[in-house]
Coordinates of C-alpha atoms in Angstrom, one line a residue:
Chain A
X4 CA -1.4 20.4 -37.9
X5 CA -4.0 18.0 -39.1
X6 CA -6.2 15.8 -36.9
X7 CA -4.0 12.7 -37.1
X8 CA -0.9 14.7 -36.0
X9 CA -2.8 16.3 -33.2
X10 CA -3.9 12.9 -32.0
X11 CA -0.3 11.7 -32.1
X12 CA 0.7 14.5 -29.9
X13 CA -2.3 14.7 -27.5
X14 CA -3.0 11.0 -26.9
X15 CA 0.1 10.2 -24.9
X16 CA -0.6 13.1 -22.6
X17 CA -3.9 11.5 -21.5
X18 CA -5.7 8.5 -22.8
X19 CA -2.6 6.7 -24.1
X20 CA -0.1 7.8 -21.5
X21 CA 3.1 5.8 -21.7
X22 CA 3.4 5.4 -17.9
X23 CA -0.2 5.0 -16.6
X24 CA -1.8 3.3 -19.6
X25 CA 1.0 1.4 -21.3
X26 CA 2.8 1.0 -18.0
X27 CA 6.2 1.6 -19.5
X28 CA 9.2 3.4 -18.0
X29 CA 8.1 2.6 -14.4
X30 CA 11.6 1.8 -13.2
X31 CA 12.9 5.3 -13.7
X32 CA 9.6 6.8 -12.6
X33 CA 10.2 5.2 -9.2
X34 CA 13.9 6.0 -9.0
X35 CA 14.2 9.7 -9.7
X36 CA 10.9 11.1 -8.3
X37 CA 11.9 11.7 -4.7
X38 CA 12.4 15.4 -5.5
X39 CA 10.8 17.6 -8.1
X40 CA 14.0 19.1 -9.6
X41 CA 15.6 15.8 -10.8
X42 CA 12.1 14.6 -11.9
X43 CA 11.7 17.6 -14.2
X44 CA 15.2 17.3 -15.6
X45 CA 14.7 13.6 -16.2
X46 CA 11.3 14.2 -17.9
X47 CA 12.8 16.9 -20.2
X48 CA 15.8 14.7 -21.0
X49 CA 13.5 11.8 -22.0
X50 CA 11.3 14.2 -24.0
X51 CA 14.3 15.5 -26.0
X52 CA 15.8 12.1 -26.6
X53 CA 12.5 10.5 -27.6
X54 CA 11.6 13.3 -29.9
X55 CA 15.0 13.5 -31.6
X56 CA 15.6 9.8 -31.9
X57 CA 12.1 9.5 -33.4
X58 CA 12.9 12.2 -35.9
X59 CA 16.3 10.6 -36.9
X60 CA 14.9 7.1 -37.2
X61 CA 11.9 8.3 -39.1
X62 CA 14.2 10.1 -41.6
X63 CA 16.4 6.9 -42.0
X64 CA 13.4 4.5 -41.9
X65 CA 13.5 3.7 -45.7
X66 CA 17.3 3.0 -45.7
X67 CA 17.5 0.9 -42.5
X68 CA 17.8 -2.9 -43.3
X69 CA 15.0 -4.7 -41.4
X70 CA 17.3 -7.3 -39.9
X71 CA 19.6 -4.9 -38.1
X72 CA 17.1 -2.2 -37.3
X73 CA 17.3 -2.6 -33.5
X74 CA 21.1 -2.1 -33.5
X75 CA 20.7 1.1 -35.5
X76 CA 18.0 2.4 -33.2
X77 CA 20.2 1.7 -30.3
X78 CA 23.1 3.5 -31.8
X79 CA 21.0 6.6 -32.5
X80 CA 19.6 6.5 -28.9
X81 CA 23.0 5.9 -27.4
X82 CA 24.4 8.9 -29.2
X83 CA 21.6 11.2 -28.0
X84 CA 21.7 9.9 -24.5
X85 CA 25.4 10.5 -24.3
X86 CA 25.0 14.0 -25.6
X87 CA 22.3 14.8 -23.0
X88 CA 24.3 13.2 -20.3
X89 CA 27.4 15.3 -21.1
X90 CA 25.3 18.5 -21.4
X91 CA 23.8 17.8 -17.9
X92 CA 27.3 17.2 -16.5
X93 CA 28.5 20.5 -17.9
X94 CA 25.6 22.8 -17.1
X95 CA 23.6 21.1 -14.2
X96 CA 26.2 19.1 -12.4
X97 CA 24.2 18.7 -9.1
X98 CA 21.2 17.3 -10.8
X99 CA 23.3 14.9 -12.9
X100 CA 24.8 13.6 -9.7
X101 CA 21.4 13.1 -8.2
X102 CA 20.2 11.3 -11.4
X103 CA 23.3 9.2 -11.4
X104 CA 23.0 6.2 -13.7
X105 CA 19.4 6.9 -14.6
X106 CA 20.4 9.3 -17.4
X107 CA 22.5 6.7 -19.0
X108 CA 19.8 4.2 -18.5
X109 CA 17.3 6.2 -20.6
X110 CA 18.7 4.1 -23.4
X111 CA 17.0 1.1 -21.9
X112 CA 13.7 3.0 -21.3
X113 CA 10.9 1.0 -22.8
X114 CA 9.1 4.1 -24.0
X115 CA 12.1 5.0 -26.2
X116 CA 12.4 1.7 -28.1
X117 CA 8.7 1.2 -28.1
X118 CA 8.0 4.5 -29.9
X119 CA 10.9 3.9 -32.4
X120 CA 9.6 0.4 -33.2
X121 CA 5.9 1.2 -33.1
X122 CA 5.8 4.6 -34.6
X123 CA 8.9 6.1 -36.1
X124 CA 9.6 3.1 -38.3
X125 CA 6.4 3.5 -40.2
X126 CA 5.6 7.3 -40.1
X127 CA 7.0 10.5 -41.5
X128 CA 9.5 12.7 -39.6
X129 CA 7.0 15.4 -38.6
X130 CA 4.5 13.0 -37.1
X131 CA 7.3 11.1 -35.4
X132 CA 8.6 14.3 -33.9
X133 CA 5.2 15.1 -32.5
X134 CA 4.7 11.6 -31.3
X135 CA 8.0 11.7 -29.5
X136 CA 7.3 15.0 -27.9
X137 CA 3.9 13.8 -26.8
X138 CA 5.2 10.6 -25.2
X139 CA 8.1 12.4 -23.6
X140 CA 5.8 15.0 -22.1
X141 CA 3.3 12.4 -21.0
X142 CA 6.1 10.6 -19.2
X143 CA 7.3 13.9 -17.7
X144 CA 3.8 14.8 -16.6
X145 CA 3.5 11.6 -14.4
X146 CA 7.0 12.1 -13.1
X147 CA 6.2 15.6 -12.0
X148 CA 2.9 14.6 -10.3
X149 CA 4.6 11.8 -8.4
X150 CA 7.6 13.9 -7.4
X151 CA 5.3 16.7 -6.2
X152 CA 3.6 14.4 -3.7
X153 CA 6.7 12.6 -2.7
X154 CA 8.7 15.8 -2.1
X155 CA 5.8 17.6 -0.4
X156 CA 4.9 14.7 2.0
X157 CA 8.3 13.1 2.3
X158 CA 10.5 16.2 2.8
X159 CA 8.0 18.9 3.4
X160 CA 9.5 21.0 0.6
X161 CA 9.1 21.8 -3.1
X162 CA 12.1 22.4 -5.3
X163 CA 14.1 22.3 -2.1
X164 CA 12.2 25.1 -0.4
X165 CA 10.4 24.3 2.8
X166 CA 6.6 24.7 2.2
X167 CA 5.2 23.0 5.3
X168 CA 5.5 25.8 8.0
X169 CA 7.8 25.3 10.9
X170 CA 5.0 25.4 13.5
X171 CA 3.5 22.2 12.1
X172 CA 6.8 20.4 13.0
X173 CA 6.8 22.1 16.4
X174 CA 3.3 20.7 17.0
X175 CA 4.2 17.1 16.3
X176 CA 4.0 16.8 12.5
X177 CA 6.6 14.4 11.1
X178 CA 7.6 14.0 7.5
X179 CA 6.5 10.7 6.0
X180 CA 9.7 8.7 5.5
X181 CA 7.9 6.1 3.4
X182 CA 7.4 8.7 0.7
X183 CA 11.1 8.9 0.1
X184 CA 11.2 5.1 -0.6
X185 CA 10.4 3.7 -4.1
X186 CA 7.3 1.6 -2.8
X187 CA 5.4 4.7 -2.2
X188 CA 6.2 6.0 -5.7
X189 CA 4.6 2.8 -7.0
X190 CA 1.5 3.4 -4.9
X191 CA 1.2 7.0 -6.1
X192 CA 1.5 5.8 -9.7
X193 CA -1.2 3.3 -8.9
X194 CA -3.4 6.0 -7.5
X195 CA -3.0 8.1 -10.7
X196 CA -3.9 5.0 -12.7
X197 CA -6.9 4.5 -10.5
X198 CA -8.1 8.1 -10.8
X199 CA -7.5 8.0 -14.6
X200 CA -9.4 4.8 -15.1
X201 CA -12.2 6.0 -12.9
X202 CA -12.8 9.0 -15.1
X203 CA -12.3 7.3 -18.5
X204 CA -14.8 4.6 -19.2
X205 CA -13.0 3.3 -22.3
X206 CA -9.9 2.4 -20.2
X207 CA -11.9 0.0 -18.0
X208 CA -11.9 -3.6 -18.9
X209 CA -15.3 -5.4 -18.8
Chain B
X8 CA -34.8 -6.5 23.2
X9 CA -38.4 -6.5 21.9
X10 CA -38.3 -2.7 21.9
X11 CA -35.2 -2.7 19.8
X12 CA -36.6 -5.3 17.4
X13 CA -39.8 -3.2 17.0
X14 CA -37.8 0.0 16.4
X15 CA -35.7 -1.8 13.7
X16 CA -38.8 -3.2 12.1
X17 CA -40.3 0.3 12.1
X18 CA -37.4 2.0 10.2
X19 CA -36.8 -1.0 7.9
X20 CA -39.3 0.0 5.1
X21 CA -37.6 3.4 4.9
X22 CA -34.2 2.0 4.0
X23 CA -35.2 -0.9 1.8
X24 CA -35.5 -0.6 -2.0
X25 CA -37.9 2.2 -2.8
X26 CA -37.7 3.8 0.6
X27 CA -36.7 7.3 1.4
X28 CA -33.2 6.4 2.7
X29 CA -32.5 3.4 0.5
X30 CA -28.9 4.7 0.0
X31 CA -28.2 3.6 3.6
X32 CA -29.4 0.1 3.0
X33 CA -26.1 -1.6 3.6
X34 CA -25.5 0.4 6.7
X35 CA -28.8 -0.6 8.1
X36 CA -28.3 -4.3 7.2
X37 CA -24.9 -4.2 8.8
X38 CA -26.3 -3.0 12.1
X39 CA -29.4 -5.2 11.9
X40 CA -27.4 -8.4 11.4
X41 CA -25.0 -7.3 14.0
X42 CA -27.8 -7.1 16.6
X43 CA -30.1 -9.9 15.4
X44 CA -29.7 -13.2 13.5
X45 CA -31.0 -12.5 10.1
X46 CA -34.4 -14.4 9.6
X47 CA -34.1 -14.6 5.8
X48 CA -33.6 -18.0 4.2
X49 CA -32.4 -18.9 0.8
X50 CA -35.1 -19.6 -1.7
X51 CA -33.4 -22.0 -4.1
X52 CA -31.4 -25.2 -3.9
X53 CA -30.3 -27.1 -0.8
X54 CA -28.3 -25.1 1.6
X55 CA -26.9 -26.0 5.0
X56 CA -26.5 -23.0 7.2
X57 CA -24.0 -23.1 10.0
X58 CA -24.8 -20.8 12.9
X59 CA -21.0 -20.3 13.2
X60 CA -20.8 -17.5 10.7
X61 CA -18.0 -15.0 10.2
X62 CA -19.6 -12.6 12.7
X63 CA -19.4 -15.2 15.4
X64 CA -15.9 -16.1 14.4
X65 CA -14.8 -12.5 14.5
X66 CA -16.4 -11.8 17.9
X67 CA -14.6 -14.9 19.4
X68 CA -11.3 -13.6 18.2
X69 CA -12.1 -10.3 19.8
X70 CA -12.9 -12.2 23.1
X71 CA -9.6 -14.0 22.8
X72 CA -7.8 -10.7 22.4
X73 CA -9.5 -9.2 25.5
X74 CA -7.0 -10.7 28.1
X75 CA -4.1 -9.2 26.2
X76 CA -5.9 -5.9 25.9
X77 CA -6.9 -5.7 29.5
X78 CA -3.5 -6.6 30.7
X79 CA -2.0 -4.1 28.2
X80 CA -4.1 -1.3 29.7
X81 CA -2.9 -2.2 33.2
X82 CA 0.6 -2.4 32.0
X83 CA 0.4 1.1 30.4
X84 CA -0.5 2.5 33.8
X85 CA 2.0 0.3 35.6
X86 CA 4.9 1.4 33.5
X87 CA 4.0 5.0 34.0
X88 CA 3.8 5.0 37.8
X89 CA 6.8 2.7 37.9
X90 CA 8.8 5.3 36.0
X91 CA 7.3 8.0 38.1
X92 CA 8.4 6.2 41.3
X93 CA 4.9 6.1 42.8
X94 CA 4.1 2.5 42.4
X95 CA 3.9 1.8 46.1
X96 CA 1.3 4.6 46.7
X97 CA -0.9 4.0 43.7
X98 CA -3.9 1.6 43.9
X99 CA -4.8 -1.1 41.3
X100 CA -7.8 0.8 39.9
X101 CA -5.9 4.0 39.6
X102 CA -3.2 2.2 37.5
X103 CA -5.8 0.4 35.4
X104 CA -7.8 3.6 35.0
X105 CA -4.8 5.5 33.8
X106 CA -4.1 2.8 31.2
X107 CA -7.7 2.6 30.2
X108 CA -7.8 6.4 29.6
X109 CA -4.6 6.3 27.7
X110 CA -5.7 3.4 25.5
X111 CA -9.3 4.3 24.9
X112 CA -8.7 7.1 22.3
X113 CA -6.5 4.7 20.2
X114 CA -9.2 2.0 19.9
X115 CA -12.0 4.5 19.3
X116 CA -9.9 6.1 16.5
X117 CA -9.0 2.8 15.0
X118 CA -12.6 1.7 14.8
X119 CA -13.9 5.1 13.7
X120 CA -11.5 5.4 10.8
X121 CA -11.5 1.8 9.7
X122 CA -15.3 1.2 9.9
X123 CA -15.9 4.7 8.4
X124 CA -13.9 3.6 5.3
X125 CA -15.5 0.2 5.2
X126 CA -19.0 1.6 5.4
X127 CA -18.3 4.3 2.8
X128 CA -16.9 1.8 0.4
X129 CA -19.8 -0.6 1.0
X130 CA -22.3 2.2 0.3
X131 CA -20.5 3.4 -2.7
X132 CA -20.2 0.0 -4.3
X133 CA -23.7 -1.1 -3.2
X134 CA -22.3 -4.1 -1.3
X135 CA -23.0 -5.5 2.1
X136 CA -20.8 -4.5 5.0
X137 CA -18.4 -7.2 6.0
X138 CA -17.4 -7.7 9.6
X139 CA -13.7 -8.3 8.9
X140 CA -12.7 -5.0 10.4
X141 CA -13.8 -5.9 13.9
X142 CA -10.7 -7.9 14.6
X143 CA -8.3 -5.7 12.6
X144 CA -9.5 -2.6 14.4
X145 CA -9.0 -4.4 17.7
X146 CA -5.5 -5.5 16.9
X147 CA -4.1 -2.3 15.4
X148 CA -3.9 -0.4 18.8
X149 CA -2.5 -3.5 20.5
X150 CA 0.6 -3.7 18.3
X151 CA 1.7 -0.1 18.4
X152 CA 3.3 1.8 21.3
X153 CA 0.8 3.6 23.5
X154 CA 2.4 7.0 22.7
X155 CA 1.7 6.8 19.0
X156 CA 0.3 10.2 17.9
X157 CA -3.4 10.0 17.0
X158 CA -3.0 11.5 13.6
X159 CA -0.4 8.8 12.7
X160 CA -2.7 6.1 13.9
X161 CA -5.5 7.5 11.8
X162 CA -3.3 7.8 8.7
X163 CA -1.9 4.2 9.2
X164 CA -5.3 2.7 9.7
X165 CA -6.7 4.5 6.6
X166 CA -3.7 3.4 4.5
X167 CA -4.0 -0.2 5.6
X168 CA -7.7 -0.5 5.1
X169 CA -7.6 1.2 1.6
X170 CA -4.4 -0.2 0.2
X171 CA -4.1 -3.6 1.9
X172 CA -7.8 -4.5 1.9
X173 CA -10.3 -2.6 -0.1
X174 CA -8.3 -2.5 -3.4
X175 CA -7.9 -6.2 -3.2
X176 CA -11.7 -6.6 -2.8
X177 CA -12.4 -6.3 0.9
X178 CA -12.7 -8.8 3.7
X179 CA -11.3 -12.2 2.8
X180 CA -9.5 -11.1 -0.3
X181 CA -6.5 -9.4 1.2
X182 CA -3.0 -10.8 0.6
X183 CA -1.4 -9.2 3.6
X184 CA -2.5 -9.0 7.2
X185 CA -4.2 -5.6 7.4
X186 CA -3.3 -4.8 11.0
X187 CA 0.3 -5.6 10.2
X188 CA 0.3 -3.3 7.2
X189 CA -0.9 -0.5 9.5
X190 CA 2.1 -1.2 11.7
X191 CA 4.5 -1.5 8.8
X192 CA 3.3 1.8 7.5
X193 CA 4.1 3.5 10.8
X194 CA 7.4 1.6 11.0
X195 CA 8.7 2.8 7.6
X196 CA 7.0 6.2 7.4
X197 CA 7.5 7.4 11.0
X198 CA 10.2 5.2 12.5
X199 CA 10.8 7.7 15.3
X200 CA 7.3 7.0 16.9
X201 CA 7.6 3.2 16.9
X202 CA 11.2 2.4 17.7
X203 CA 13.9 3.6 20.0
X204 CA 13.7 4.2 23.7
X205 CA 11.3 7.1 24.1
X206 CA 8.0 5.8 22.9
X207 CA 7.1 2.9 25.1
X208 CA 5.9 4.7 28.3
X209 CA 3.2 7.3 28.5
X210 CA 4.9 10.4 30.0
X211 CA 2.2 12.7 31.2
X212 CA -0.9 12.7 33.5
X213 CA -4.3 12.0 32.1
X214 CA -7.2 13.5 34.0
X215 CA -5.2 13.7 37.1
X216 CA -4.2 10.1 37.1
X217 CA -0.6 8.8 36.7
X218 CA 2.6 10.7 36.8
X219 CA 4.3 13.4 34.8
X220 CA 7.7 12.1 33.7
X221 CA 10.7 14.4 33.2
X222 CA 11.6 15.4 29.6
X223 CA 14.1 13.0 28.0
X224 CA 12.9 10.0 30.0
X225 CA 13.9 6.9 28.2
X226 CA 12.9 3.2 28.7
X227 CA 13.8 0.7 26.0
X228 CA 12.1 -2.6 25.3
X229 CA 14.0 -5.7 26.3
X230 CA 14.9 -6.4 22.7
X231 CA 15.9 -2.9 22.0
X232 CA 18.1 -3.0 25.1
X233 CA 19.7 -6.2 24.0
X234 CA 20.5 -4.9 20.6
X235 CA 22.1 -1.7 21.8
X236 CA 23.7 -2.4 25.2
X237 CA 24.0 -6.2 25.5
X238 CA 22.1 -9.1 26.8
X239 CA 19.8 -8.8 29.8
X240 CA 19.2 -11.8 32.1
X241 CA 15.9 -13.7 32.0
X242 CA 13.3 -12.3 34.3
X243 CA 9.8 -13.7 35.2
X244 CA 8.3 -10.3 34.3
X245 CA 9.0 -11.2 30.7
X246 CA 6.4 -13.9 31.2
X247 CA 4.0 -11.9 33.3
X248 CA 4.3 -8.9 31.1
X249 CA 5.4 -6.1 33.3
X250 CA 7.9 -4.8 30.8
X251 CA 7.7 -1.9 28.3
X252 CA 6.5 -2.8 24.8
X253 CA 3.6 -2.4 22.4
X254 CA 0.4 -2.5 24.3
X255 CA -0.8 -6.1 23.8
X256 CA 2.4 -8.0 23.2
X257 CA 4.1 -8.0 26.6
X258 CA 2.2 -10.6 28.7
X259 CA 2.7 -14.2 27.7
X260 CA 0.1 -15.3 30.2
X261 CA -2.6 -13.1 28.6
X262 CA -1.6 -14.2 25.2
X263 CA -1.7 -17.9 26.3
X264 CA -5.3 -17.3 27.5
X265 CA -6.2 -16.0 24.1
X266 CA -4.4 -18.9 22.5
X267 CA -6.5 -21.3 24.6
X268 CA -9.7 -19.7 23.4
X269 CA -8.7 -19.6 19.8
X270 CA -7.4 -23.1 19.6
X271 CA -10.1 -24.5 21.9
X272 CA -12.8 -23.2 19.6
X273 CA -11.0 -24.3 16.5
X274 CA -10.7 -20.8 15.0
X275 CA -7.0 -20.8 14.7
X276 CA -4.8 -23.7 13.7
X277 CA -2.6 -25.1 16.5
X278 CA -0.3 -26.3 13.7
X279 CA 0.5 -22.8 12.6
X280 CA 1.1 -21.5 16.2
X281 CA 3.1 -24.5 17.2
X282 CA 5.3 -24.5 14.2
X283 CA 6.0 -20.7 14.5
X284 CA 7.3 -21.4 18.0
X285 CA 9.2 -24.5 16.8
X286 CA 10.9 -22.5 13.9
X287 CA 11.8 -19.6 16.2
X288 CA 13.2 -21.9 18.9
X289 CA 15.2 -23.9 16.4
X290 CA 16.7 -20.8 14.7
X291 CA 17.4 -19.1 18.0
X292 CA 19.0 -22.4 19.3
X293 CA 21.2 -22.5 16.2
X294 CA 22.3 -18.9 16.8
X295 CA 23.0 -19.7 20.4
X296 CA 25.4 -22.4 19.4
X297 CA 27.0 -21.0 16.2
X298 CA 26.3 -17.3 16.3
X299 CA 28.9 -14.6 16.7
X300 CA 29.6 -14.3 20.4
X301 CA 29.8 -10.5 20.2
X302 CA 26.2 -10.3 18.9
X303 CA 24.1 -10.1 22.1
X304 CA 20.8 -10.8 20.2
X305 CA 22.3 -14.0 18.8
X306 CA 23.5 -15.0 22.2
X307 CA 20.1 -14.4 23.9
X308 CA 18.8 -17.8 25.1
X309 CA 16.2 -19.3 22.7
X310 CA 13.4 -19.4 25.3
X311 CA 13.9 -15.7 25.9
X312 CA 13.6 -15.0 22.2
X313 CA 10.2 -16.6 22.2
X314 CA 8.7 -14.6 25.1
X315 CA 10.2 -11.2 24.2
X316 CA 8.8 -8.7 21.7
X317 CA 5.9 -9.5 19.5
X318 CA 6.9 -13.1 18.8
X319 CA 4.2 -14.8 21.0
X320 CA 1.5 -12.3 20.0
X321 CA 2.3 -12.7 16.3
X322 CA 2.4 -16.5 16.6
X323 CA -1.0 -16.7 18.3
X324 CA -3.0 -13.9 16.7
X325 CA -1.4 -12.7 13.5
X326 CA 0.3 -15.8 11.9
X327 CA -3.0 -17.7 12.3
X328 CA -5.1 -15.2 10.4
X329 CA -7.2 -17.6 8.3
X330 CA -7.3 -15.2 5.3
X331 CA -3.6 -14.6 4.8
X332 CA -2.0 -17.8 6.1
X333 CA -1.5 -21.1 4.2
X334 CA -4.7 -23.1 4.0
X335 CA -3.5 -26.7 3.4
X336 CA -2.7 -28.6 6.5
X337 CA 0.9 -29.4 5.4
X338 CA 1.3 -25.9 4.3
X339 CA 0.5 -24.6 7.7
X340 CA 3.5 -26.4 9.2
X341 CA 5.8 -25.0 6.5
X342 CA 4.3 -21.5 6.7
X343 CA 4.5 -21.3 10.5
X344 CA 7.9 -22.8 10.7
X345 CA 9.4 -20.3 8.2
X346 CA 7.8 -17.4 10.1
X347 CA 9.6 -18.4 13.2
X348 CA 12.8 -18.9 11.4
X349 CA 12.6 -15.5 9.6
X350 CA 11.6 -13.6 12.7
X351 CA 14.7 -14.7 14.6
X352 CA 16.9 -14.3 11.5
X353 CA 15.8 -10.6 11.1
X354 CA 16.2 -9.9 14.8
X355 CA 19.8 -11.3 14.9
X356 CA 21.1 -10.5 11.4
X357 CA 19.8 -6.9 11.1
X358 CA 20.9 -4.6 13.9
X359 CA 18.5 -1.9 12.6
X360 CA 15.4 -3.9 13.3
X361 CA 15.3 -5.2 16.9
X362 CA 12.0 -6.9 16.2
X363 CA 11.5 -9.1 13.2
X364 CA 8.0 -10.7 13.7
X365 CA 6.1 -8.1 11.7
X366 CA 8.4 -8.4 8.7
X367 CA 8.5 -12.2 8.9
X368 CA 4.7 -12.6 8.9
X369 CA 4.3 -10.1 6.0
X370 CA 6.9 -11.9 4.0
X371 CA 5.3 -15.3 4.6
X372 CA 1.9 -13.9 3.8
X373 CA 3.3 -13.3 0.4
X374 CA 4.6 -16.9 0.1
X375 CA 1.5 -18.6 1.6
X376 CA -0.3 -19.1 -1.8
X377 CA 3.0 -20.5 -3.2
X378 CA 3.3 -22.9 -0.3
X379 CA -0.3 -24.1 -0.9
X380 CA 0.3 -24.5 -4.6
X381 CA 3.4 -26.7 -3.9
X382 CA 1.5 -28.8 -1.4
X383 CA -1.4 -29.3 -3.9
X384 CA 1.0 -30.2 -6.7
X385 CA 3.0 -32.6 -4.5
X386 CA -0.3 -34.3 -3.6
X387 CA -1.4 -34.6 -7.2
X388 CA 1.9 -36.0 -8.4
X389 CA 1.9 -38.5 -5.5
X390 CA -1.5 -39.7 -6.5
X391 CA -0.6 -39.9 -10.1
X392 CA 2.4 -42.0 -9.3
X393 CA 0.3 -44.3 -7.1
X394 CA -2.2 -44.9 -10.0
X395 CA 0.7 -45.6 -12.4
X396 CA 2.2 -48.1 -9.9
X397 CA -1.1 -49.9 -9.4
X398 CA -1.9 -50.3 -13.1

């Protein structure tokens, strides 16, 4: 793996994160992060779809006519999204019910089309695969962080297991209901952005 | 006074630039200018200094809030002994003392947390401490039930100060009323401590004062009662304030005293306050005439709508917040009127929210800049037309 490839994989995990720096894919990040399990499944689904569609489009990039490229990208994405959705329904039915329409809506995820347009159309298959994996995992990382706080503070549990001991509740502790609502997910994403920019000078505007 | 001045002068060199404790400069300046009028003058240009600075403005608002707070304390004790059945045998000072002891921790916590964050942020960013929190910290304990757990109060205050104020740039830059954000945080995050029929009366003795109430004691607010069990007749206690509710919101008399101070000194705009009442009255009147007859809240007489819940408190103290309300004179009429309309609309149309004032004010806070913009643009286009006509 040369330096450029490494950069394509590493950058989206940190300094060029699709959610916190490019501010893409916010909608699903707010919708599916009330619990950790659906958030992880969603993150992995997006990772697989972005990586594979990047690979496919990159292989086809020299044969795609420029004027209809968006339609072709959509067809590839739609096929992959449908496959992932069917697999989820078959092997993880509970989670697919929790995720409801958001699996299908991965096709409209800005990260997906953004990477296809910006990267896969002009780079080789190996780089595109790495870039797709990096962006998907960068997205998944933020989802998991947000879901961790939301489930811990909103429901007192992680992966559905109660982690805040019962005696806290007996002494007056109450779960924070606001954490289960999307506004708080936005505030947590905002806090992550705040933290990240505070530690990275190059992300701060003058 | 002289002693204090001398003491301050003595420690001043230590905290100024180059001193040992220069990190605490903004803290020192905050306290110094709180105690004494600063004696520095500007060195360049022509400046006119008004002695009516934001410190004086804030302290006048706090004075205007005092009647509501003092009555609120008394009412806290009154509701407790009333529920305990010992009203006839308990003296005025015992009732007031109980309310005072119940309320004191809330206001101390509110100031401790809020000012703590403000001071920390000011030190961290090397800025001067602003006095904006004086009023916010005073209002927060007034608009929540007396039984709100302390940790929730602390959390809500911290949330409001950080996310509604500091990230927007501190005093004067906030979009939303900070005290209302604290209340909204509790309302959405911990609905069980701020709604329902268990939270409005303190249910245990404090330092031997008051009464212990039995477990499961319930006492709903007038609005909550209306929403669940049907309309209750008008009662003069709704004006005097001897009814359960958030600490400062119950007494119309105490709020009216505050309104006199605020409007008399010109701090708050009578236009906003008046138009909130006008909007609320009109909307409630419309519901009286055309609302569904099986909806008790819609059928509540319009004057009763205006005196119950947080409507009057919101109209006098929260809607008129100079930072978050509309700033143009025409805008104030529109802004206030829509707050009144929205508050009654939420009360009537949403059975889940017996009180709509908080949400109405927060919503209109969001629209205030738009209202101002429209007023400006209307004025500009009117003048452009006038020029075109006179040519």
